[in-house]
Short mmCIF file of C-alpha atoms in Angstrom, two decimals:
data_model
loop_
_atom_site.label_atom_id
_atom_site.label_comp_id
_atom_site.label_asym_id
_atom_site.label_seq_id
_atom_site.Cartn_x
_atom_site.Cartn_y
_atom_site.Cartn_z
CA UNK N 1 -26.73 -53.73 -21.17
CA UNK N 2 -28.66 -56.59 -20.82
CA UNK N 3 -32.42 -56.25 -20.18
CA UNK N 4 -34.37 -59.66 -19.32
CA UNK N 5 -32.86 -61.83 -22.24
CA UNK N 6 -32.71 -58.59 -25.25
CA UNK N 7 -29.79 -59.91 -27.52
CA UNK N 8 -29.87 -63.46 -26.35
CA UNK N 9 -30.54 -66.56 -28.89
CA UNK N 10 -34.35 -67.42 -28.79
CA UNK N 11 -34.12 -70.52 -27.70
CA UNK N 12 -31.91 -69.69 -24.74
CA UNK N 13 -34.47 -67.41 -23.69
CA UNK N 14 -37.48 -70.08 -24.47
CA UNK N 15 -35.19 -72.48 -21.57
CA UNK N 16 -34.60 -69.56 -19.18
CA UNK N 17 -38.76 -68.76 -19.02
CA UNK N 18 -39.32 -72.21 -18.55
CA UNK N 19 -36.79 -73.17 -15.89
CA UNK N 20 -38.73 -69.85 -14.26
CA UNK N 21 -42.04 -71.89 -14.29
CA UNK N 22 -40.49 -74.85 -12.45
CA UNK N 23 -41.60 -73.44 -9.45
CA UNK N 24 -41.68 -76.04 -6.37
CA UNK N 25 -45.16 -77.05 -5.26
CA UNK N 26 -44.72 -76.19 -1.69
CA UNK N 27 -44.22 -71.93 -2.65
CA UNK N 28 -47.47 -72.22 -5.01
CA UNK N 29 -49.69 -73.17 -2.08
CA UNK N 30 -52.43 -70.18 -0.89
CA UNK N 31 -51.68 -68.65 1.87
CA UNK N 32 -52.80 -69.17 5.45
CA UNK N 33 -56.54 -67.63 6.01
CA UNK N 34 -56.21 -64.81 8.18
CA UNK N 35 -57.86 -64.79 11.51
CA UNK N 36 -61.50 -63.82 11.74
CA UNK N 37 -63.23 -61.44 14.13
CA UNK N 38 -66.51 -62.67 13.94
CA UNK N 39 -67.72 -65.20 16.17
CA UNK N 40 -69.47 -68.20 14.27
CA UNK N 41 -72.99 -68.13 13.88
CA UNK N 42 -75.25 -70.78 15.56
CA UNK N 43 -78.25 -72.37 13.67
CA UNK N 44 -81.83 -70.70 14.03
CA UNK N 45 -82.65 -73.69 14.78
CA UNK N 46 -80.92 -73.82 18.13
CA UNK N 47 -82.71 -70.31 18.60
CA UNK N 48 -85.81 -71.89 19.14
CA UNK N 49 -87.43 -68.04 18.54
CA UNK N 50 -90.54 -69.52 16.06
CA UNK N 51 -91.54 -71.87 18.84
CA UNK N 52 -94.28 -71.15 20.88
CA UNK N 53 -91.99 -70.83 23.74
CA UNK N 54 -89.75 -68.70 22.04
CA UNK N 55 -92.67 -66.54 20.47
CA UNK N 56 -93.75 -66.12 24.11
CA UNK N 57 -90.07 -65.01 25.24
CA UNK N 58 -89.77 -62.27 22.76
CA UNK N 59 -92.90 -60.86 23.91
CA UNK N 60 -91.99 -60.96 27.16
CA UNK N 61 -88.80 -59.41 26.35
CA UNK N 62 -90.44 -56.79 24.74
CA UNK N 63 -92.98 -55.71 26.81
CA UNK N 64 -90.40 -55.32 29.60
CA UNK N 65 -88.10 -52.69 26.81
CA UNK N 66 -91.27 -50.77 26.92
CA UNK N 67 -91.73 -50.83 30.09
CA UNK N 68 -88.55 -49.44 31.19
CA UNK N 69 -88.75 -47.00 28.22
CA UNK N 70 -91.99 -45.60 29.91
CA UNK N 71 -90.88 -44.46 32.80
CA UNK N 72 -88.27 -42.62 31.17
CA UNK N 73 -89.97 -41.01 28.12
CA UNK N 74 -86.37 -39.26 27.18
CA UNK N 75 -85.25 -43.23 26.16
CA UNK N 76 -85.94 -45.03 22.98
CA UNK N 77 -84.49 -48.80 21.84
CA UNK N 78 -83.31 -50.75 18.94
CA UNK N 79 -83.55 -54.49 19.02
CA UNK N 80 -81.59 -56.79 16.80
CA UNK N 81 -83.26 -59.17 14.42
CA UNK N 82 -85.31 -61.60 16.06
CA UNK N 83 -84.82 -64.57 14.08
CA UNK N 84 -81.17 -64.62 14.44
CA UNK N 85 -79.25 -65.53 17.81
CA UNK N 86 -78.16 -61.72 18.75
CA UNK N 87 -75.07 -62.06 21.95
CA UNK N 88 -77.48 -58.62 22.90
CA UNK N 89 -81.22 -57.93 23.44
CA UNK N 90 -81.17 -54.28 22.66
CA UNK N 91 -79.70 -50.88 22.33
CA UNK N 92 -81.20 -47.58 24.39
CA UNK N 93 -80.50 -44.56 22.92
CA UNK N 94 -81.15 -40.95 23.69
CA UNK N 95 -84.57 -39.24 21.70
CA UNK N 96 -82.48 -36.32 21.73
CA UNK N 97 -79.54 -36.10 19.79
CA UNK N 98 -79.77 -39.87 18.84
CA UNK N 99 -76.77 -40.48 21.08
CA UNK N 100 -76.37 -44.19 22.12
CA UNK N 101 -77.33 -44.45 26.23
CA UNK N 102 -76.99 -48.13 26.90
CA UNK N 103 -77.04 -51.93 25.50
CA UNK N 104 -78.90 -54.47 27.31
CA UNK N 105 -79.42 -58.17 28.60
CA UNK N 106 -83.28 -58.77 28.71
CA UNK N 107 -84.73 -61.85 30.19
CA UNK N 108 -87.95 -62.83 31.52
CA UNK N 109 -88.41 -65.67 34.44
CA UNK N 110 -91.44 -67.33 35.29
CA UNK N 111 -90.95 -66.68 38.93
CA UNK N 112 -91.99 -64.48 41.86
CA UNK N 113 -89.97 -61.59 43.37
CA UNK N 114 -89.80 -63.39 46.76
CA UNK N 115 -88.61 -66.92 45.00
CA UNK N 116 -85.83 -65.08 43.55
CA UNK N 117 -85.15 -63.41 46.76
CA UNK N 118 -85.36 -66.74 48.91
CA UNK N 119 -84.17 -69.58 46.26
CA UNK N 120 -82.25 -68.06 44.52
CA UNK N 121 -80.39 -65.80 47.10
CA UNK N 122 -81.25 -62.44 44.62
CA UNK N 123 -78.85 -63.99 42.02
CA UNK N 124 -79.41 -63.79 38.25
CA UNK N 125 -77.34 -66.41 36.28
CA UNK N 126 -76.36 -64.82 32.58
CA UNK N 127 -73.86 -66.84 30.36
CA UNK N 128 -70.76 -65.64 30.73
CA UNK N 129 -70.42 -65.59 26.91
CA UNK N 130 -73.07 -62.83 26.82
CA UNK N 131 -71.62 -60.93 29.91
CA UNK N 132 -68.00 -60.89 28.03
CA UNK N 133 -69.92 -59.80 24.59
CA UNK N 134 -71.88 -57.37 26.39
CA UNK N 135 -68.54 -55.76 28.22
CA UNK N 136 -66.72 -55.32 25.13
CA UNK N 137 -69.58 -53.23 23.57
CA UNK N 138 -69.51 -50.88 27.35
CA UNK N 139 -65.65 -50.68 26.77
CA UNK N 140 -65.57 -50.13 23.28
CA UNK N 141 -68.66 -47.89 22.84
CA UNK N 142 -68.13 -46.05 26.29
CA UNK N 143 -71.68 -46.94 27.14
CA UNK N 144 -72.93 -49.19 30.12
CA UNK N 145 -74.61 -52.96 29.91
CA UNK N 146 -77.56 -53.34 31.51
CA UNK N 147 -79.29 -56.19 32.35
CA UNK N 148 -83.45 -56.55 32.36
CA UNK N 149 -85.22 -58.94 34.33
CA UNK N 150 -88.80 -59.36 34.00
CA UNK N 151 -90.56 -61.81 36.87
CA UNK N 152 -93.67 -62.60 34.95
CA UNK N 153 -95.76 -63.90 37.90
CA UNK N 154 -95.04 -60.84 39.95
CA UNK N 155 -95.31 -57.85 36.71
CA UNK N 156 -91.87 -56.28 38.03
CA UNK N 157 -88.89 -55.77 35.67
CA UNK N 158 -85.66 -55.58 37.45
CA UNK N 159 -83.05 -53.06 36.29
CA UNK N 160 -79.13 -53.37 36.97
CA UNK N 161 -76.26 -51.71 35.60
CA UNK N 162 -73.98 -54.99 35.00
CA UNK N 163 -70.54 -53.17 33.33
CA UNK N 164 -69.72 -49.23 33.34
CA UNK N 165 -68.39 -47.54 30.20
CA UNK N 166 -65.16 -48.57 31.11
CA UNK N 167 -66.16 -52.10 30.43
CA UNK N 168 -65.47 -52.81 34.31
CA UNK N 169 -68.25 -54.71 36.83
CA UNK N 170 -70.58 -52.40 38.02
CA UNK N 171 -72.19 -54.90 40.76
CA UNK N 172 -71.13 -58.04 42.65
CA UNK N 173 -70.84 -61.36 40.79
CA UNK N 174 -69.37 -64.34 40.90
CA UNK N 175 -68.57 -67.33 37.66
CA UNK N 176 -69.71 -71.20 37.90
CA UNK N 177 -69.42 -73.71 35.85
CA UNK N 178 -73.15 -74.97 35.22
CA UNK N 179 -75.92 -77.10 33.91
CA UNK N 180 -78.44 -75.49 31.79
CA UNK N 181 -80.72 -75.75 29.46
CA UNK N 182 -79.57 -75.77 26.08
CA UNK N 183 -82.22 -73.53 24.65
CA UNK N 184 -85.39 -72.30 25.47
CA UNK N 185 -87.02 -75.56 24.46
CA UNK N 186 -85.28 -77.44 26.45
CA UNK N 187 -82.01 -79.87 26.18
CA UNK N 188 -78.95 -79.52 28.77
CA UNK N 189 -75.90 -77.51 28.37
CA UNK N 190 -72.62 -77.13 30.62
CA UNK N 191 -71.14 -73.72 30.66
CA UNK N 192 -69.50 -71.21 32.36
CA UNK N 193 -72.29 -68.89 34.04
CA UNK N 194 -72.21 -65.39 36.34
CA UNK N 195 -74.36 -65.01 39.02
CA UNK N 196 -75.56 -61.68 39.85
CA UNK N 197 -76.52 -59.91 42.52
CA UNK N 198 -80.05 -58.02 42.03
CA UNK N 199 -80.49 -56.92 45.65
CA UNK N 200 -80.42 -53.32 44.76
CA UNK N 201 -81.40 -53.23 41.28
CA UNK N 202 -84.18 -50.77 40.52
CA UNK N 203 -87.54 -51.99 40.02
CA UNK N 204 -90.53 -51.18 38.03
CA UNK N 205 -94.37 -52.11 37.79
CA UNK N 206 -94.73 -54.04 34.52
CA UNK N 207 -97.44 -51.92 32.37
#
């Protein structure tokens, strides 16, 4: 019985391993790079966060988490790390039991209650990007999105459920292509935006 060349001259077996090695070129190439799951990064740059304008936007932001989080004590929340471009503004969780209760859009407009009522029609635009980021977390963590708006001039946060757990819209709203700014700092930017409707969201006395 012949086992890989045993009993066979050496120099037969010297050809055999090298006509082995004459492997074609095209079956030595790496293969393809499988597909990857997370969504490319932008710069912090384009965050514009360290500006004074973006400084002013987190605060904002955060004073209306606390807000909310006041007026129901049974709350806490987790935000992600400010100087990166999170699709999300925060988590809510429950103080007891540390179960997960929500994750949230927060933004803060320099507007009055009655301008968004009369301009704007009660409409909120949101990218659409975050809106689709923020309904795969509802679906896949069986918790609702939320979305926060805090009218500066008029020390009101508005509060909407914007997807149920089942990752499914909670509240009219309609998609529009767009021009926006690019970032908080300014620039333009054409996107695909939802509009939504913040007649009945629940509203709270900035503190």
């Amino acid at each position: 019985m012949n086992f890989g060349g045993v009993g066979q001259p050496p120099n037969a077996r010297r050809a055999r391993a090298t006509s082995l090695l004459r492997v074609p070129r095209s079956l030595l190439s790496p293969p393809p790079t499988p597909p990857s799951f997370v969504m490319p990064r932008k710069k912090k740059t384009e965050l514009g966060i360290r500006t004074p304008k973006g400084k002013r936007a987190l605060e904002h932001e955060q004073k209306a988490l606390r807000t909310f989080t006041s007026y129901h004590p049974s709350l806490g929340y987790i935000s992600p790390d400010s100087g990166e471009p999170a699709v999300i503004d925060a988590f809510f969780f429950m103080n007891k039991g540390s179960r997960l209760y929500a994750v949230a859009e927060v933004k803060a407009r320099n507007m009055e209650l009655e301008q968004l009522a009369g301009e704007y029609e009660w409409r909120w635009m949101i990218s659409q990007h975050k809106l689709d980021r923020g309904r795969l977390l509802a679906d896949m963590l069986l918790i609702p999105f939320v979305g926060i708006l805090y009218l500066v001039p008029s020390s009101k946060i508005l509060v909407q459920e914007l997807i149920n757990k089942n990752g499914e819209d909670a509240v009219d709203m309609f998609t529009a292509e767009t021009i926006t700014s690019a970032t908080i700092n300014g620039g333009r930017a054409i996107g695909n935006n939802a509009f939504i409707d913040m007649k009945n969201a629940k509203e709270y006395l900035v503190k």
